[in-house]
Amino acid sequence: MDEERDLGRRERQIIALERRGFSGPGLKERAIREELGLAPVRYYQLLNALLDDERALAFDPVTVNRLRRVRDARRSER
């Protein structure tokens, strides 16, 4: 495994969490805190940076492209 090309454990965990669906309010934030040990604000900072990382795109193109589309749509609404 080449550390410079591959995502770290935390980055892979963030993408895996984004793949999941959360059925109720607050469930995602709870999972962020309990499973990753992060505050939601920090999680979203890391996620946003990860969306611009080509390693993340190579790791899970479907999830990363979906999240990029959502982010771009939100930005264009502002």
CSV table of N, CA and C in Angstrom, one decimal:
chain,number,residue,atom,x,y,z
A,1,MET,N,0.8,-1.2,0.0
A,1,MET,CA,0.0,0.0,0.0
A,1,MET,C,0.9,1.2,0.0
A,2,ASP,N,0.7,2.1,-0.9
A,2,ASP,CA,1.5,3.3,-1.1
A,2,ASP,C,0.7,4.4,-0.3
A,3,GLU,N,1.3,4.9,0.8
A,3,GLU,CA,0.6,5.8,1.7
A,3,GLU,C,0.3,7.2,1.0
A,4,GLU,N,1.1,7.6,0.0
A,4,GLU,CA,0.9,8.8,-0.6
A,4,GLU,C,-0.2,8.8,-1.6
A,5,ARG,N,-0.5,7.6,-2.1
A,5,ARG,CA,-1.6,7.5,-3.1
A,5,ARG,C,-2.9,7.0,-2.5
A,6,ASP,N,-2.9,6.3,-1.4
A,6,ASP,CA,-4.1,5.7,-0.8
A,6,ASP,C,-4.6,6.5,0.4
A,7,LEU,N,-5.9,6.5,0.5
A,7,LEU,CA,-6.5,7.2,1.6
A,7,LEU,C,-6.2,6.5,3.0
A,8,GLY,N,-6.2,7.3,4.0
A,8,GLY,CA,-6.0,6.8,5.3
A,8,GLY,C,-7.3,6.2,5.9
A,9,ARG,N,-7.2,5.5,7.0
A,9,ARG,CA,-8.3,4.9,7.6
A,9,ARG,C,-9.5,5.9,7.9
A,10,ARG,N,-9.1,7.0,8.5
A,10,ARG,CA,-10.2,8.0,8.8
A,10,ARG,C,-10.9,8.5,7.5
A,11,GLU,N,-10.1,8.7,6.4
A,11,GLU,CA,-10.7,9.2,5.2
A,11,GLU,C,-11.7,8.1,4.6
A,12,ARG,N,-11.2,6.8,4.7
A,12,ARG,CA,-12.1,5.7,4.2
A,12,ARG,C,-13.4,5.6,5.0
A,13,GLN,N,-13.2,5.8,6.4
A,13,GLN,CA,-14.4,5.8,7.2
A,13,GLN,C,-15.4,6.9,6.9
A,14,ILE,N,-14.9,8.1,6.6
A,14,ILE,CA,-15.8,9.2,6.3
A,14,ILE,C,-16.6,8.9,5.0
A,15,ILE,N,-15.9,8.3,4.0
A,15,ILE,CA,-16.6,8.0,2.8
A,15,ILE,C,-17.6,6.9,3.0
A,16,ALA,N,-17.2,5.9,3.8
A,16,ALA,CA,-18.1,4.8,4.1
A,16,ALA,C,-19.4,5.3,4.9
A,17,LEU,N,-19.2,6.3,5.8
A,17,LEU,CA,-20.4,6.8,6.5
A,17,LEU,C,-21.3,7.6,5.5
A,18,GLU,N,-20.7,8.2,4.5
A,18,GLU,CA,-21.5,9.0,3.5
A,18,GLU,C,-22.3,8.0,2.6
A,19,ARG,N,-21.8,6.8,2.5
A,19,ARG,CA,-22.5,5.8,1.6
A,19,ARG,C,-23.8,5.4,2.3
A,20,ARG,N,-23.9,5.5,3.6
A,20,ARG,CA,-25.1,5.0,4.3
A,20,ARG,C,-26.2,6.0,4.3
A,21,GLY,N,-27.4,5.5,4.4
A,21,GLY,CA,-28.6,6.3,4.5
A,21,GLY,C,-29.0,6.5,5.9
A,22,PHE,N,-29.4,7.6,6.3
A,22,PHE,CA,-29.8,7.9,7.7
A,22,PHE,C,-31.3,8.3,7.6
A,23,SER,N,-32.1,7.6,8.4
A,23,SER,CA,-33.6,7.7,8.2
A,23,SER,C,-34.2,8.8,9.1
A,24,GLY,N,-33.5,9.3,10.1
A,24,GLY,CA,-34.1,10.3,11.0
A,24,GLY,C,-33.2,11.4,11.3
A,25,PRO,N,-33.7,12.5,11.8
A,25,PRO,CA,-32.9,13.6,12.2
A,25,PRO,C,-31.9,13.3,13.3
A,26,GLY,N,-30.7,13.8,13.2
A,26,GLY,CA,-29.7,13.6,14.2
A,26,GLY,C,-29.0,12.3,14.2
A,27,LEU,N,-29.5,11.3,13.4
A,27,LEU,CA,-28.8,10.0,13.4
A,27,LEU,C,-27.4,10.1,12.8
A,28,LYS,N,-27.3,10.8,11.7
A,28,LYS,CA,-25.9,11.0,11.1
A,28,LYS,C,-25.0,11.6,12.0
A,29,GLU,N,-25.4,12.7,12.7
A,29,GLU,CA,-24.5,13.4,13.6
A,29,GLU,C,-24.1,12.5,14.8
A,30,ARG,N,-25.0,11.7,15.2
A,30,ARG,CA,-24.7,10.7,16.3
A,30,ARG,C,-23.7,9.7,15.8
A,31,ALA,N,-23.8,9.2,14.6
A,31,ALA,CA,-22.9,8.3,14.1
A,31,ALA,C,-21.5,8.9,13.9
A,32,ILE,N,-21.5,10.1,13.5
A,32,ILE,CA,-20.2,10.9,13.4
A,32,ILE,C,-19.5,10.9,14.7
A,33,ARG,N,-20.2,11.3,15.7
A,33,ARG,CA,-19.6,11.4,17.1
A,33,ARG,C,-19.2,10.0,17.6
A,34,GLU,N,-20.1,9.0,17.5
A,34,GLU,CA,-19.8,7.7,18.1
A,34,GLU,C,-18.9,6.9,17.4
A,35,GLU,N,-19.0,6.9,16.1
A,35,GLU,CA,-18.1,6.0,15.2
A,35,GLU,C,-16.8,6.6,14.9
A,36,LEU,N,-16.8,7.9,14.7
A,36,LEU,CA,-15.5,8.5,14.2
A,36,LEU,C,-14.9,9.4,15.3
A,37,GLY,N,-15.6,9.7,16.4
A,37,GLY,CA,-15.1,10.5,17.5
A,37,GLY,C,-14.8,11.9,17.0
A,38,LEU,N,-15.6,12.4,16.1
A,38,LEU,CA,-15.4,13.8,15.6
A,38,LEU,C,-16.7,14.6,15.9
A,39,ALA,N,-16.5,15.9,16.1
A,39,ALA,CA,-17.6,16.8,16.1
A,39,ALA,C,-18.1,17.0,14.7
A,40,PRO,N,-19.4,17.1,14.5
A,40,PRO,CA,-20.0,17.2,13.1
A,40,PRO,C,-19.3,18.3,12.3
A,41,VAL,N,-19.0,19.5,12.9
A,41,VAL,CA,-18.4,20.6,12.2
A,41,VAL,C,-17.1,20.1,11.6
A,42,ARG,N,-16.3,19.4,12.4
A,42,ARG,CA,-15.0,19.0,11.9
A,42,ARG,C,-15.1,17.9,10.9
A,43,TYR,N,-16.1,17.0,11.1
A,43,TYR,CA,-16.4,16.0,10.1
A,43,TYR,C,-16.7,16.6,8.7
A,44,TYR,N,-17.5,17.6,8.7
A,44,TYR,CA,-17.9,18.3,7.4
A,44,TYR,C,-16.7,19.0,6.8
A,45,GLN,N,-15.8,19.6,7.6
A,45,GLN,CA,-14.6,20.2,7.1
A,45,GLN,C,-13.7,19.1,6.4
A,46,LEU,N,-13.6,18.0,7.1
A,46,LEU,CA,-12.7,16.9,6.5
A,46,LEU,C,-13.4,16.4,5.2
A,47,LEU,N,-14.7,16.2,5.2
A,47,LEU,CA,-15.4,15.7,4.1
A,47,LEU,C,-15.3,16.6,2.9
A,48,ASN,N,-15.4,17.9,3.1
A,48,ASN,CA,-15.3,18.9,2.0
A,48,ASN,C,-14.0,18.8,1.4
A,49,ALA,N,-12.9,18.8,2.2
A,49,ALA,CA,-11.6,18.7,1.7
A,49,ALA,C,-11.4,17.3,0.9
A,50,LEU,N,-12.0,16.3,1.4
A,50,LEU,CA,-11.9,15.0,0.8
A,50,LEU,C,-12.5,15.0,-0.6
A,51,LEU,N,-13.6,15.7,-0.8
A,51,LEU,CA,-14.3,15.8,-2.1
A,51,LEU,C,-13.4,16.3,-3.2
A,52,ASP,N,-12.4,17.1,-2.8
A,52,ASP,CA,-11.4,17.7,-3.8
A,52,ASP,C,-10.2,16.8,-3.9
A,53,ASP,N,-10.1,15.7,-3.3
A,53,ASP,CA,-8.9,14.8,-3.3
A,53,ASP,C,-9.1,13.8,-4.3
A,54,GLU,N,-8.3,13.7,-5.3
A,54,GLU,CA,-8.4,12.7,-6.3
A,54,GLU,C,-8.3,11.3,-5.8
A,55,ARG,N,-7.6,11.1,-4.7
A,55,ARG,CA,-7.5,9.7,-4.1
A,55,ARG,C,-8.9,9.3,-3.6
A,56,ALA,N,-9.7,10.2,-3.1
A,56,ALA,CA,-11.1,9.9,-2.7
A,56,ALA,C,-11.9,9.5,-3.9
A,57,LEU,N,-11.7,10.2,-5.0
A,57,LEU,CA,-12.5,9.9,-6.2
A,57,LEU,C,-12.1,8.5,-6.8
A,58,ALA,N,-10.8,8.2,-6.7
A,58,ALA,CA,-10.4,6.9,-7.2
A,58,ALA,C,-10.9,5.8,-6.2
A,59,PHE,N,-11.0,6.1,-4.9
A,59,PHE,CA,-11.5,5.1,-4.0
A,59,PHE,C,-12.9,4.7,-4.1
A,60,ASP,N,-13.8,5.8,-4.3
A,60,ASP,CA,-15.2,5.6,-4.4
A,60,ASP,C,-15.8,6.6,-5.3
A,61,PRO,N,-15.7,6.5,-6.6
A,61,PRO,CA,-16.1,7.5,-7.6
A,61,PRO,C,-17.6,7.8,-7.5
A,62,VAL,N,-18.4,6.8,-7.2
A,62,VAL,CA,-19.9,7.0,-7.2
A,62,VAL,C,-20.3,7.9,-6.1
A,63,THR,N,-19.8,7.6,-4.9
A,63,THR,CA,-20.1,8.4,-3.7
A,63,THR,C,-19.5,9.8,-3.8
A,64,VAL,N,-18.3,9.9,-4.2
A,64,VAL,CA,-17.6,11.3,-4.3
A,64,VAL,C,-18.3,12.1,-5.4
A,65,ASN,N,-18.6,11.6,-6.5
A,65,ASN,CA,-19.3,12.4,-7.5
A,65,ASN,C,-20.6,12.8,-7.1
A,66,ARG,N,-21.4,11.9,-6.4
A,66,ARG,CA,-22.7,12.3,-5.9
A,66,ARG,C,-22.6,13.5,-4.9
A,67,LEU,N,-21.6,13.4,-4.0
A,67,LEU,CA,-21.4,14.4,-3.0
A,67,LEU,C,-20.9,15.7,-3.7
A,68,ARG,N,-20.1,15.6,-4.7
A,68,ARG,CA,-19.7,16.8,-5.4
A,68,ARG,C,-20.9,17.5,-6.1
A,69,ARG,N,-21.8,16.7,-6.7
A,69,ARG,CA,-23.0,17.3,-7.3
A,69,ARG,C,-23.8,18.0,-6.3
A,70,VAL,N,-24.0,17.4,-5.1
A,70,VAL,CA,-24.8,18.0,-4.0
A,70,VAL,C,-24.2,19.3,-3.6
A,71,ARG,N,-22.9,19.3,-3.4
A,71,ARG,CA,-22.1,20.5,-2.9
A,71,ARG,C,-22.3,21.6,-4.0
A,72,ASP,N,-22.1,21.2,-5.2
A,72,ASP,CA,-22.1,22.2,-6.3
A,72,ASP,C,-23.5,22.8,-6.4
A,73,ALA,N,-24.6,22.0,-6.2
A,73,ALA,CA,-25.9,22.5,-6.3
A,73,ALA,C,-26.2,23.5,-5.2
A,74,ARG,N,-25.7,23.2,-4.0
A,74,ARG,CA,-25.9,24.1,-2.8
A,74,ARG,C,-25.2,25.4,-3.0
A,75,ARG,N,-24.0,25.3,-3.6
A,75,ARG,CA,-23.2,26.5,-3.8
A,75,ARG,C,-23.9,27.4,-4.8
A,76,SER,N,-24.5,26.8,-5.9
A,76,SER,CA,-25.2,27.6,-6.9
A,76,SER,C,-26.5,28.2,-6.4
A,77,GLU,N,-27.0,27.7,-5.3
A,77,GLU,CA,-28.3,28.2,-4.7
A,77,GLU,C,-28.0,29.5,-4.0
A,78,ARG,N,-26.8,29.7,-3.5
A,78,ARG,CA,-26.4,30.8,-2.7
A,78,ARG,C,-26.3,32.1,-3.5
